Coordinates of C-alpha atoms and ligand atoms in Angstrom, one line a residue:
Y1 CA 101.0 52.7 81.0
D2 CA 100.7 55.8 80.4
P3 CA 103.4 57.9 79.7
S4 CA 102.6 61.5 81.5
N5 CA 103.4 59.2 84.8
Q6 CA 107.2 58.8 84.0
P7 CA 109.5 61.4 84.1
T8 CA 110.8 62.9 80.2
D9 CA 114.0 63.7 82.4
V10 CA 116.0 60.7 81.5
R11 CA 118.0 60.9 84.8
Y12 CA 115.6 60.5 87.0
L13 CA 115.0 57.0 85.2
E14 CA 118.3 56.3 85.7
V15 CA 119.6 57.3 89.2
L16 CA 115.6 54.9 89.8
K17 CA 118.1 51.9 88.3
K18 CA 121.0 52.6 90.0
Y19 CA 120.4 52.2 93.2
F20 CA 116.8 50.6 93.4
G21 CA 116.8 48.2 90.7
Y22 CA 113.8 49.5 88.9
S23 CA 113.2 51.1 85.0
K24 CA 110.6 52.8 85.6
F25 CA 108.0 54.1 88.4
R26 CA 104.7 52.5 89.0
P27 CA 102.5 54.9 88.5
L28 CA 101.5 57.3 91.7
Q29 CA 104.7 57.3 92.9
W30 CA 106.2 59.9 90.7
K31 CA 103.3 61.8 91.0
I32 CA 104.2 62.3 94.8
I33 CA 108.1 62.6 93.8
D34 CA 107.9 65.0 91.8
A35 CA 105.2 66.8 93.9
V36 CA 108.5 67.1 96.2
L37 CA 111.4 67.3 94.1
N38 CA 110.0 70.3 90.9
N39 CA 107.6 71.9 93.2
N40 CA 108.3 71.8 96.6
R41 CA 104.6 70.8 97.9
D42 CA 103.1 68.9 101.2
S43 CA 101.4 64.7 99.9
C44 CA 99.3 62.9 101.9
V45 CA 99.7 59.4 100.9
V46 CA 97.5 56.2 100.9
M47 CA 98.7 53.7 99.4
A48 CA 97.6 49.6 99.3
T49 CA 100.3 47.9 101.2
G50 CA 103.0 46.6 98.6
Y51 CA 102.1 49.2 95.8
G52 CA 105.9 51.1 96.8
K53 CA 105.3 53.8 100.1
S54 CA 109.5 53.4 100.8
L55 CA 110.0 54.8 97.7
C56 CA 108.8 57.6 97.9
Y57 CA 110.7 59.1 100.5
Q58 CA 113.6 57.3 99.9
Y59 CA 114.1 58.5 96.0
P60 CA 114.0 62.8 96.5
S61 CA 117.1 62.7 98.6
V62 CA 119.2 60.0 96.9
F63 CA 118.4 62.2 93.9
T64 CA 119.4 65.8 94.8
G65 CA 122.4 64.4 96.9
R66 CA 120.9 66.1 100.6
V67 CA 118.7 64.5 102.7
T68 CA 115.2 63.1 103.7
V69 CA 114.0 63.0 107.6
V70 CA 111.7 60.0 107.7
I71 CA 109.2 59.4 110.8
S72 CA 108.3 56.0 112.0
P73 CA 106.7 54.5 114.9
L74 CA 108.6 50.7 115.5
I75 CA 112.7 50.7 116.2
S76 CA 112.8 47.4 114.1
L77 CA 111.2 48.2 110.9
M78 CA 113.7 51.1 110.2
E79 CA 116.7 49.1 111.3
D80 CA 115.9 47.0 108.6
Q81 CA 114.8 49.8 106.3
V82 CA 118.5 51.2 107.5
M83 CA 120.4 48.1 106.3
A84 CA 118.3 47.6 103.5
L85 CA 119.4 50.9 101.6
S86 CA 123.0 49.9 103.2
A87 CA 123.1 46.9 101.3
A88 CA 122.1 48.9 98.1
N89 CA 124.6 51.3 98.4
I90 CA 121.8 54.5 100.0
R91 CA 124.0 55.7 103.3
A92 CA 120.9 56.3 106.2
C93 CA 120.9 56.0 109.9
L94 CA 119.0 56.0 112.7
L95 CA 118.7 58.2 115.5
G96 CA 116.4 58.1 118.1
S97 CA 117.2 54.4 120.5
A98 CA 120.0 53.8 122.7
Q99 CA 122.6 53.4 120.4
E100 CA 126.3 53.7 120.8
K101 CA 126.9 55.6 117.9
T102 CA 125.6 59.0 118.4
Q103 CA 127.4 61.7 118.6
Q104 CA 129.3 60.0 115.8
V105 CA 126.5 59.8 113.7
R106 CA 125.2 63.2 114.3
Q107 CA 128.4 64.7 112.5
E108 CA 128.3 62.0 110.2
L109 CA 124.7 63.6 108.8
L110 CA 125.5 66.7 109.0
Q111 CA 128.7 66.7 106.8
G112 CA 126.1 65.4 105.0
Q113 CA 127.3 61.6 104.4
Y114 CA 123.5 60.5 105.2
R115 CA 121.1 60.4 102.2
V116 CA 118.5 59.0 104.8
L117 CA 117.9 59.0 108.5
Y118 CA 114.8 58.2 110.1
V119 CA 114.1 58.9 113.5
T120 CA 111.0 58.5 116.2
P121 CA 108.2 60.9 116.6
E122 CA 109.4 61.0 120.1
F123 CA 113.1 61.5 119.5
T124 CA 111.5 64.3 116.5
A125 CA 109.9 66.5 119.7
S126 CA 113.8 66.6 120.9
A127 CA 115.1 67.2 117.8
Q128 CA 114.0 70.6 116.6
N129 CA 117.2 72.4 117.3
L130 CA 119.5 69.5 115.7
L131 CA 117.2 69.3 112.2
K132 CA 117.3 73.0 111.6
E133 CA 121.7 72.7 111.6
L134 CA 120.7 69.8 109.7
H135 CA 118.3 71.9 107.6
S136 CA 121.0 74.7 107.1
K137 CA 124.0 72.7 106.4
V138 CA 123.0 69.5 104.4
G139 CA 119.5 70.3 103.6
I140 CA 116.6 68.7 104.0
D141 CA 114.9 67.5 100.8
L142 CA 111.5 65.8 102.8
V143 CA 109.8 64.7 106.3
A144 CA 108.0 61.5 106.0
I145 CA 105.5 60.7 108.6
D146 CA 105.1 56.5 107.9
E147 CA 102.6 55.8 109.4
A148 CA 100.1 58.9 109.5
H149 CA 97.3 57.2 110.3
C150 CA 98.9 57.2 114.0
V151 CA 98.2 60.8 113.7
S152 CA 94.5 60.7 114.1
Q153 CA 91.9 60.3 117.1
W154 CA 89.3 58.9 114.5
G155 CA 92.0 55.5 113.7
H156 CA 91.9 53.0 114.3
D157 CA 95.9 53.7 116.4
F158 CA 96.4 56.7 117.2
R159 CA 99.9 57.2 119.3
A160 CA 100.1 60.5 121.4
A161 CA 103.7 60.6 120.4
Y162 CA 102.6 61.6 116.9
R163 CA 100.1 63.9 118.0
S164 CA 103.2 66.6 118.4
L165 CA 104.5 65.8 115.0
G166 CA 102.5 69.3 114.0
T167 CA 105.3 71.9 115.3
L168 CA 107.4 70.4 112.5
R169 CA 105.5 72.4 109.9
S170 CA 107.0 75.5 112.3
T171 CA 110.6 73.9 112.6
L172 CA 111.3 73.6 109.3
P173 CA 109.0 75.9 107.4
T174 CA 109.8 75.9 103.4
V175 CA 110.4 71.0 104.2
P176 CA 107.6 69.5 102.3
L177 CA 105.7 67.0 104.4
M178 CA 104.6 63.9 103.2
A179 CA 102.3 61.9 105.5
L180 CA 102.2 58.0 104.4
T181 CA 99.5 55.0 105.7
A182 CA 98.1 52.3 104.4
T183 CA 94.5 52.9 105.4
A184 CA 92.7 56.1 106.0
T185 CA 89.0 56.7 105.8
P186 CA 88.1 59.7 103.6
E187 CA 88.1 61.4 107.5
V188 CA 91.2 60.1 108.9
M189 CA 93.2 61.4 105.8
K190 CA 91.9 64.3 106.6
D191 CA 92.3 64.9 109.9
I192 CA 95.8 64.2 109.6
C193 CA 96.3 67.0 106.9
R194 CA 95.5 68.8 109.6
S195 CA 96.6 67.3 111.8
L196 CA 100.1 67.6 110.5
K197 CA 99.2 71.2 109.3
L198 CA 100.0 70.4 105.1
C199 CA 99.5 73.3 103.1
N200 CA 97.9 72.2 99.9
P201 CA 99.0 68.7 99.7
L202 CA 98.4 66.4 97.1
L203 CA 96.6 64.2 97.7
T204 CA 96.4 60.9 96.2
C205 CA 95.3 57.4 96.9
T206 CA 95.6 53.9 95.2
S207 CA 92.7 51.7 95.4
F208 CA 92.0 49.0 98.6
D209 CA 91.5 46.3 96.8
R210 CA 94.3 43.4 97.8
P211 CA 92.2 40.8 94.4
N212 CA 94.6 38.2 95.9
L213 CA 93.4 37.6 99.4
Y214 CA 89.8 35.8 100.1
L215 CA 87.5 36.8 102.7
S216 CA 85.7 34.5 104.6
V217 CA 83.8 34.3 108.6
K218 CA 82.5 31.9 110.4
M219 CA 81.2 31.1 114.3
K220 CA 83.3 29.7 116.4
S221 CA 82.3 26.2 117.1
G222 CA 83.3 25.9 120.7
N223 CA 85.8 23.1 119.6
I224 CA 89.4 25.2 118.6
L225 CA 91.2 21.8 116.9
N226 CA 87.7 22.0 114.4
D227 CA 87.7 25.3 113.5
L228 CA 91.1 25.1 112.7
Q229 CA 91.6 22.5 110.7
S230 CA 88.9 23.5 108.9
Q231 CA 91.6 26.3 108.1
M232 CA 94.6 23.5 107.2
V233 CA 94.1 21.1 104.5
C234 CA 94.2 17.5 105.3
I235 CA 96.7 15.6 103.6
G236 CA 96.2 12.3 105.3
R237 CA 94.0 10.5 108.2
D238 CA 93.2 12.9 110.8
D239 CA 96.9 15.1 109.4
Y240 CA 96.2 18.5 108.0
V241 CA 98.6 21.4 107.4
F242 CA 98.5 24.6 107.0
E243 CA 99.4 25.7 104.1
G244 CA 102.2 28.4 104.2
P245 CA 103.6 30.8 106.4
T246 CA 100.2 31.8 109.3
I247 CA 100.1 34.1 112.0
I248 CA 96.2 33.5 114.1
Y249 CA 95.5 36.7 115.9
C250 CA 93.4 36.0 118.9
P251 CA 92.0 39.0 121.5
T252 CA 93.5 38.3 124.4
K253 CA 97.2 36.7 126.0
K254 CA 94.8 34.1 126.8
A255 CA 93.3 33.3 124.2
T256 CA 96.6 32.8 122.6
E257 CA 98.1 30.9 125.0
D258 CA 94.9 28.3 124.3
V259 CA 95.3 28.4 120.4
L260 CA 98.9 27.7 121.2
N261 CA 98.4 24.4 123.3
I262 CA 95.7 23.3 120.0
V263 CA 98.2 24.2 116.9
K264 CA 101.5 22.6 119.1
M265 CA 99.0 19.7 119.8
M266 CA 99.0 18.7 115.9
G267 CA 102.6 19.7 115.7
V268 CA 103.2 22.0 114.2
Q269 CA 106.0 24.2 114.5
C270 CA 104.6 27.6 116.5
A271 CA 105.4 30.4 118.7
L272 CA 104.3 33.2 121.0
Y273 CA 103.9 36.5 120.4
H274 CA 101.8 39.2 123.0
A275 CA 103.1 42.5 124.6
N276 CA 103.6 40.4 127.7
L277 CA 106.5 38.6 126.4
P278 CA 109.7 39.7 127.4
M279 CA 111.8 41.7 124.3
K280 CA 114.5 39.5 124.1
V281 CA 111.4 36.2 123.2
R282 CA 109.0 38.8 120.9
K283 CA 112.6 39.3 118.7
T284 CA 112.8 35.7 118.1
A285 CA 109.8 34.4 117.6
H286 CA 109.6 37.9 114.7
R287 CA 112.9 36.6 113.5
Q288 CA 111.7 32.9 113.6
F289 CA 108.3 33.4 111.8
I290 CA 110.7 35.9 109.1
N291 CA 113.5 33.0 108.4
D292 CA 110.4 29.7 108.1
E293 CA 112.3 28.5 111.3
V294 CA 108.3 27.9 112.7
Q295 CA 105.3 28.2 110.0
V296 CA 103.5 29.3 112.5
V297 CA 102.5 32.6 115.2
V298 CA 100.0 32.9 116.9
A299 CA 99.9 36.3 119.1
T300 CA 97.8 39.4 119.3
V301 CA 97.4 42.2 117.8
A302 CA 101.2 43.6 119.0
F303 CA 102.8 41.3 116.0
G304 CA 102.4 43.3 113.9
M305 CA 104.3 46.6 112.0
G306 CA 107.6 45.8 110.4
I307 CA 106.7 42.4 109.7
D308 CA 108.0 42.7 106.1
K309 CA 107.7 38.4 105.3
P310 CA 106.1 38.7 101.4
D311 CA 104.5 34.8 101.8
V312 CA 102.1 35.2 104.3
R313 CA 99.1 32.4 103.7
T314 CA 96.8 32.5 105.8
I315 CA 96.1 35.3 108.7
I316 CA 93.6 33.8 111.0
H317 CA 91.7 35.8 113.0
F318 CA 90.4 33.3 116.4
G319 CA 87.8 36.4 118.0
A320 CA 86.4 39.6 116.3
P321 CA 88.5 41.9 115.3
R322 CA 88.4 45.4 116.4
D323 CA 87.6 47.5 113.8
I324 CA 87.5 47.4 109.6
E325 CA 90.2 49.7 109.6
S326 CA 92.4 47.0 112.4
Y327 CA 91.3 44.4 110.2
Y328 CA 92.2 45.6 107.4
Q329 CA 95.6 47.1 108.6
E330 CA 96.2 43.0 110.0
I331 CA 95.0 41.4 107.3
G332 CA 97.6 43.8 104.7
R333 CA 100.0 41.5 106.0
A334 CA 98.7 38.6 103.6
G335 CA 99.8 38.2 100.3
R336 CA 102.4 40.4 99.6
D337 CA 103.8 38.7 97.1
G338 CA 100.5 38.6 94.9
L339 CA 100.3 35.5 95.4
N340 CA 96.7 33.8 96.6
S341 CA 95.7 34.6 100.4
T342 CA 92.7 33.4 102.9
C343 CA 92.6 35.9 105.9
H344 CA 89.4 34.2 107.7
V345 CA 87.8 34.8 110.8
F346 CA 86.8 32.4 113.1
Y347 CA 83.7 35.0 116.0
S348 CA 81.2 34.6 118.6
T349 CA 78.3 37.0 119.2
G350 CA 80.0 37.6 123.1
D351 CA 83.3 38.8 121.2
F352 CA 81.5 41.6 120.9
N353 CA 79.7 41.9 124.5
T354 CA 83.0 42.4 125.8
N355 CA 84.2 45.5 123.9
R356 CA 81.1 47.0 124.2
Y357 CA 81.6 47.4 128.1
F358 CA 85.4 48.8 127.6
L359 CA 82.9 51.5 125.1
N360 CA 81.5 52.7 128.5
E361 CA 84.8 54.4 130.3
I362 CA 84.6 57.1 126.7
T363 CA 83.2 60.0 128.2
N364 CA 83.2 62.5 125.7
E365 CA 80.5 61.7 123.9
K366 CA 81.0 61.9 119.8
F367 CA 83.5 59.9 120.7
L368 CA 81.7 57.5 122.2
Q369 CA 79.1 57.7 119.1
H370 CA 82.0 57.4 116.6
K371 CA 83.9 53.9 118.4
K372 CA 80.1 52.1 118.2
L373 CA 79.3 52.6 115.3
M374 CA 83.2 50.9 114.3
L375 CA 82.4 48.3 115.9
R376 CA 78.9 48.3 114.4
K377 CA 81.2 47.9 110.8
M378 CA 82.6 44.7 111.9
E379 CA 79.5 43.1 113.4
E380 CA 78.1 43.9 110.0
Y381 CA 81.1 43.0 108.6
L382 CA 81.2 39.7 110.4
A383 CA 77.6 38.8 109.7
T384 CA 77.1 40.3 105.7
T385 CA 75.9 37.7 103.4
K386 CA 76.7 40.2 100.5
C387 CA 80.3 40.2 99.2
R388 CA 82.7 40.7 101.7
R389 CA 85.5 42.6 99.8
R390 CA 82.4 45.0 99.1
A391 CA 82.0 45.8 102.5
I392 CA 85.7 47.0 103.2
L393 CA 86.1 48.7 99.9
S394 CA 82.9 50.9 100.7
H395 CA 84.0 51.6 104.4
F396 CA 86.8 53.5 103.3
E397 CA 85.4 54.9 99.9
N398 CA 82.7 56.3 101.8
K399 CA 79.8 54.4 99.4
D400 CA 78.7 52.0 97.4
V401 CA 81.6 49.8 95.6
V402 CA 79.9 48.1 92.6
D403 CA 81.6 47.4 90.5
V404 CA 84.7 44.6 92.9
G405 CA 83.8 41.3 93.9
G406 CA 81.3 38.9 92.5
T407 CA 84.2 35.9 91.8
E408 CA 84.0 32.5 93.2
R409 CA 87.8 33.8 94.3
C410 CA 86.6 36.5 96.2
C411 CA 84.8 35.7 99.5
D412 CA 83.0 32.9 101.1
N413 CA 79.4 35.0 100.2
C414 CA 80.6 35.0 96.7
T415 CA 82.1 31.7 96.8
R416 CA 78.1 30.3 98.4
R417 CA 76.2 33.0 95.3
A418 CA 78.5 31.1 92.6
R419 CA 77.8 27.8 93.9
R420 CA 73.8 28.2 94.0
V421 CA 73.2 27.3 97.7
Q422 CA 69.5 27.1 98.3
S423 CA 68.4 31.0 100.0
G424 CA 67.6 30.3 103.5
D425 CA 69.7 27.4 104.3
L426 CA 71.5 26.9 107.7
Q427 CA 75.2 26.9 106.9
R428 CA 77.6 24.3 109.4
D429 CA 79.3 27.3 110.6
G430 CA 75.6 28.4 112.1
S431 CA 75.2 31.2 109.8
L432 CA 72.7 31.5 107.2
S433 CA 73.2 32.3 103.8
M434 CA 70.3 34.6 102.1
D435 CA 69.6 35.6 98.8
E436 CA 68.1 39.6 98.6
E437 CA 65.0 38.3 96.4
V438 CA 63.4 35.6 99.3
N439 CA 60.9 36.7 101.6
Y440 CA 61.2 36.7 105.2
G441 CA 58.1 38.6 106.5
K442 CA 57.0 35.6 108.0
E443 CA 59.9 34.9 110.5
A444 CA 60.3 38.5 111.5
K445 CA 56.6 38.2 112.4
D446 CA 56.8 35.9 115.0
L447 CA 60.8 36.4 116.2
F448 CA 59.0 40.8 116.2
S449 CA 56.2 39.6 117.9
A450 CA 58.2 36.4 120.5
V451 CA 61.2 39.5 121.2
E452 CA 57.9 41.7 122.1
A453 CA 56.0 38.9 123.5
T454 CA 58.7 38.3 126.8
G455 CA 59.1 41.6 126.8
G456 CA 62.5 42.7 125.9
R457 CA 64.6 41.1 129.0
F458 CA 66.5 38.7 127.2
G459 CA 68.7 37.4 125.9
I460 CA 68.2 36.6 122.2
T461 CA 67.9 32.7 123.6
V462 CA 64.8 33.3 125.3
P463 CA 62.6 34.5 122.9
V464 CA 63.7 31.9 120.6
F465 CA 62.6 28.6 123.5
F466 CA 59.2 30.5 123.5
L467 CA 59.1 30.1 119.8
R468 CA 60.0 27.2 119.5
G469 CA 57.1 25.9 122.5
S470 CA 59.9 25.0 124.4
N471 CA 60.2 23.5 128.3
N472 CA 63.6 25.3 129.2
Q473 CA 62.9 26.7 132.5
R474 CA 65.2 29.9 131.4
L475 CA 61.7 30.4 128.9
P476 CA 59.2 31.6 132.8
A477 CA 55.9 29.0 132.8
R478 CA 53.4 32.2 132.7
F479 CA 55.2 32.5 128.5
H480 CA 54.0 29.1 128.0
S481 CA 50.0 29.9 128.0
H482 CA 50.5 32.7 125.6
K483 CA 48.4 32.7 122.5
L484 CA 52.5 33.0 120.1
Y485 CA 53.7 30.3 122.2
G486 CA 55.3 27.5 119.9
H487 CA 54.1 29.5 117.2
G488 CA 57.8 29.4 115.3
K489 CA 58.1 25.2 115.5
Y490 CA 58.9 25.7 111.9
R491 CA 62.6 26.2 112.1
S492 CA 64.7 25.0 114.5
E493 CA 66.4 26.8 117.2
K494 CA 70.0 27.5 115.0
W495 CA 68.2 29.0 112.0
W496 CA 66.1 31.6 115.2
K497 CA 69.5 32.8 115.9
A498 CA 71.0 32.8 113.3
F499 CA 67.7 34.3 111.7
A500 CA 68.1 37.3 115.0
R501 CA 71.7 37.9 113.8
Q502 CA 71.2 39.2 110.6
V503 CA 68.2 40.6 111.3
T504 CA 70.0 42.5 113.8
V505 CA 72.8 43.7 111.5
E506 CA 70.1 45.0 109.5
G507 CA 68.8 46.9 112.4
Y508 CA 65.3 45.7 113.6
L509 CA 66.6 44.0 116.8
E510 CA 69.1 46.1 119.1
E511 CA 71.7 44.4 121.1
C512 CA 71.9 46.3 124.9
P513 CA 74.7 45.2 127.0
I514 CA 73.8 44.7 131.0
S515 CA 74.9 47.4 133.2
H516 CA 76.4 45.4 135.2
G517 CA 78.3 42.8 133.9
F518 CA 78.2 41.0 130.6
G519 CA 75.9 40.6 128.0
S520 CA 73.1 41.7 127.2
T521 CA 69.4 41.6 126.3
V522 CA 68.0 41.8 122.9
E523 CA 65.0 44.6 122.4
L524 CA 63.3 45.7 119.0
S525 CA 64.9 48.6 117.7
A526 CA 62.3 51.6 116.8
K527 CA 63.0 50.9 113.1
G528 CA 61.9 46.8 114.4
E529 CA 58.6 48.2 116.1
Q530 CA 58.4 50.9 113.2
W531 CA 57.5 47.1 111.2
L532 CA 55.6 45.1 113.3
H533 CA 53.2 48.9 114.2
D534 CA 52.8 49.0 110.1
L535 CA 52.3 45.3 110.2
T536 CA 49.9 45.4 112.9
G537 CA 48.0 48.3 110.6
R538 CA 47.8 47.0 108.4
R539 CA 45.9 43.9 109.2
S540 CA 43.0 45.7 110.8
G541 CA 42.7 45.6 107.0
K542 CA 42.6 43.3 104.5
E543 CA 45.1 40.3 105.5
E544 CA 48.8 41.4 104.0
E545 CA 52.2 39.2 103.4
P546 CA 54.6 40.4 105.5
V547 CA 57.2 42.2 103.2
L548 CA 60.7 42.1 105.2
Q549 CA 64.1 41.4 102.5
L550 CA 67.5 40.8 103.5
L551 CA 70.9 41.5 102.2
Ligands
ADP1 P1 104.5 49.6 100.8 O1 105.7 49.6 101.9 O2 103.9 50.2 100.2 O3 103.8 48.2 101.0 P2 106.9 48.8 99.9 O4 107.8 50.1 100.1 O5 107.2 47.6 100.8 O6 105.3 48.7 99.7 O7 107.3 48.3 98.0 C1 106.8 47.1 97.9 C2 107.6 46.8 96.7 O8 107.2 46.5 96.0 C3 108.7 45.8 96.9 O9 109.1 44.4 96.6 C4 109.2 46.6 96.3 O10 110.6 46.1 95.9 C5 108.8 46.8 95.2 N1 108.4 48.1 94.5 C6 108.2 49.2 94.5 N2 108.8 50.0 93.8 C7 108.7 49.7 92.5 C8 108.7 49.5 91.2 N3 109.0 51.4 91.2 N4 109.0 48.9 90.7 C9 109.1 47.2 90.5 N5 109.1 47.3 92.3 C10 108.9 48.3 93.2

């Protein structure tokens, strides 16, 4: 431990021990608190889930005896925190919902009876005068904006009510502001600082790495029961159990119901959660999960913020997550107790057609490009054969990350590599295991030529039928006489499809959504065309072996 990351004045540690029960600060906590208490400085805090964000904003006013204002998007989360603080003899209150005792709370607040005031962003916009009065009567040490990524349109969970928080700066010009989030790329962090008008903020960012989370991905098999069982522990013939508290995320309400039925059929206690259910039902589901009355919640991503359950052992996404930042936030709910937990995705390539289709509604070109990029990065994550942990960390750090992962307990790809599965082997889930050393030039040449020969007007199935010399009616008969027809019999249909996914991720093929309706066609991208062109160009001289390495 680095002594420079702890206060030298013992009074700080005494207060920490007395009210919070800890004997020291975590290194970044003190740096952030020191900036508030001793430098009156703004800060932007990006901190991995479980590191201890709350202490950073709860501590200052407990120490000074003044008050901190905390802005948070979720009432239930604030209620929990108010309760936890009260239990530790720190008086806290909440304003912003339909509360019975609002007047009384306001009075007590202005008399300086509370150390922490929680408010919603909506309430903040309408409470400028109250905040000014509170500052002049009691003194506000700090305004903390929790879940600050909601400020940014470039983040994954933009909320309109957060937009108006920029006015805080002029309402309380001398009070330091602290923006906190667990998920922000460098761009989003910049956007947060700009939107909230932070002045020369202290920027802190812990590592995003969560070494206790095992990451894995599989294609959906078409059989929900089989898919789920593959993530469960078999304890007897046809008898499977989840390893512990489990959240299963589905992309639609319909999908939650399908999955719920299967989970119920297996005899597992489970609850359903999505935005269309009445508040009371949602609250019950939440409570049952927290209290271990049900083991599984099948939910849309509406089941999210505020699930402060330390021992969630498994998070399954049944359907592709929206983007890496949402995914990171969602799996952040697993393994908060530090014990090993698993985060698994089942997806199908069709999941992306729906997502792409909805992008058609975006009119702002720059924003559209951004959303497309985010979608593509998620596709890359799902299809990658490299270390998944590195893929996620590289996304947040905007650079290649090389010094993490690689062990058998890191992700499915690392496990495979550690167990030396042969490169090019078709896995049971329909993906390929790949090794960077292996040359797939011949396969690439055959596949690209088939896509070109069939004119780029079909999905991947038709060019694969073509390669395999199939009589299937979906392949127009005129192709049967083409010189390359049946040229790829040396690989199975499944293998070619898995390979096509891989080269699509690497940018050689492109999926183009059909303008009316779902589905997409596959074409050679500029990169693919160039590769093929270089090859044919060279072939006029000496025959060279085509080279294409994946990974
Ligand atoms: P976050 O909001 O960043 O996910 P929390 O504020 O909920 O994290 O804190 C995560 C856990 O870390 C809590 O169980 C909390 O009690 C613990 N914690 C926070 N600060 C310290 C500290 N200085 N020493 C020991 N434990 C701490």
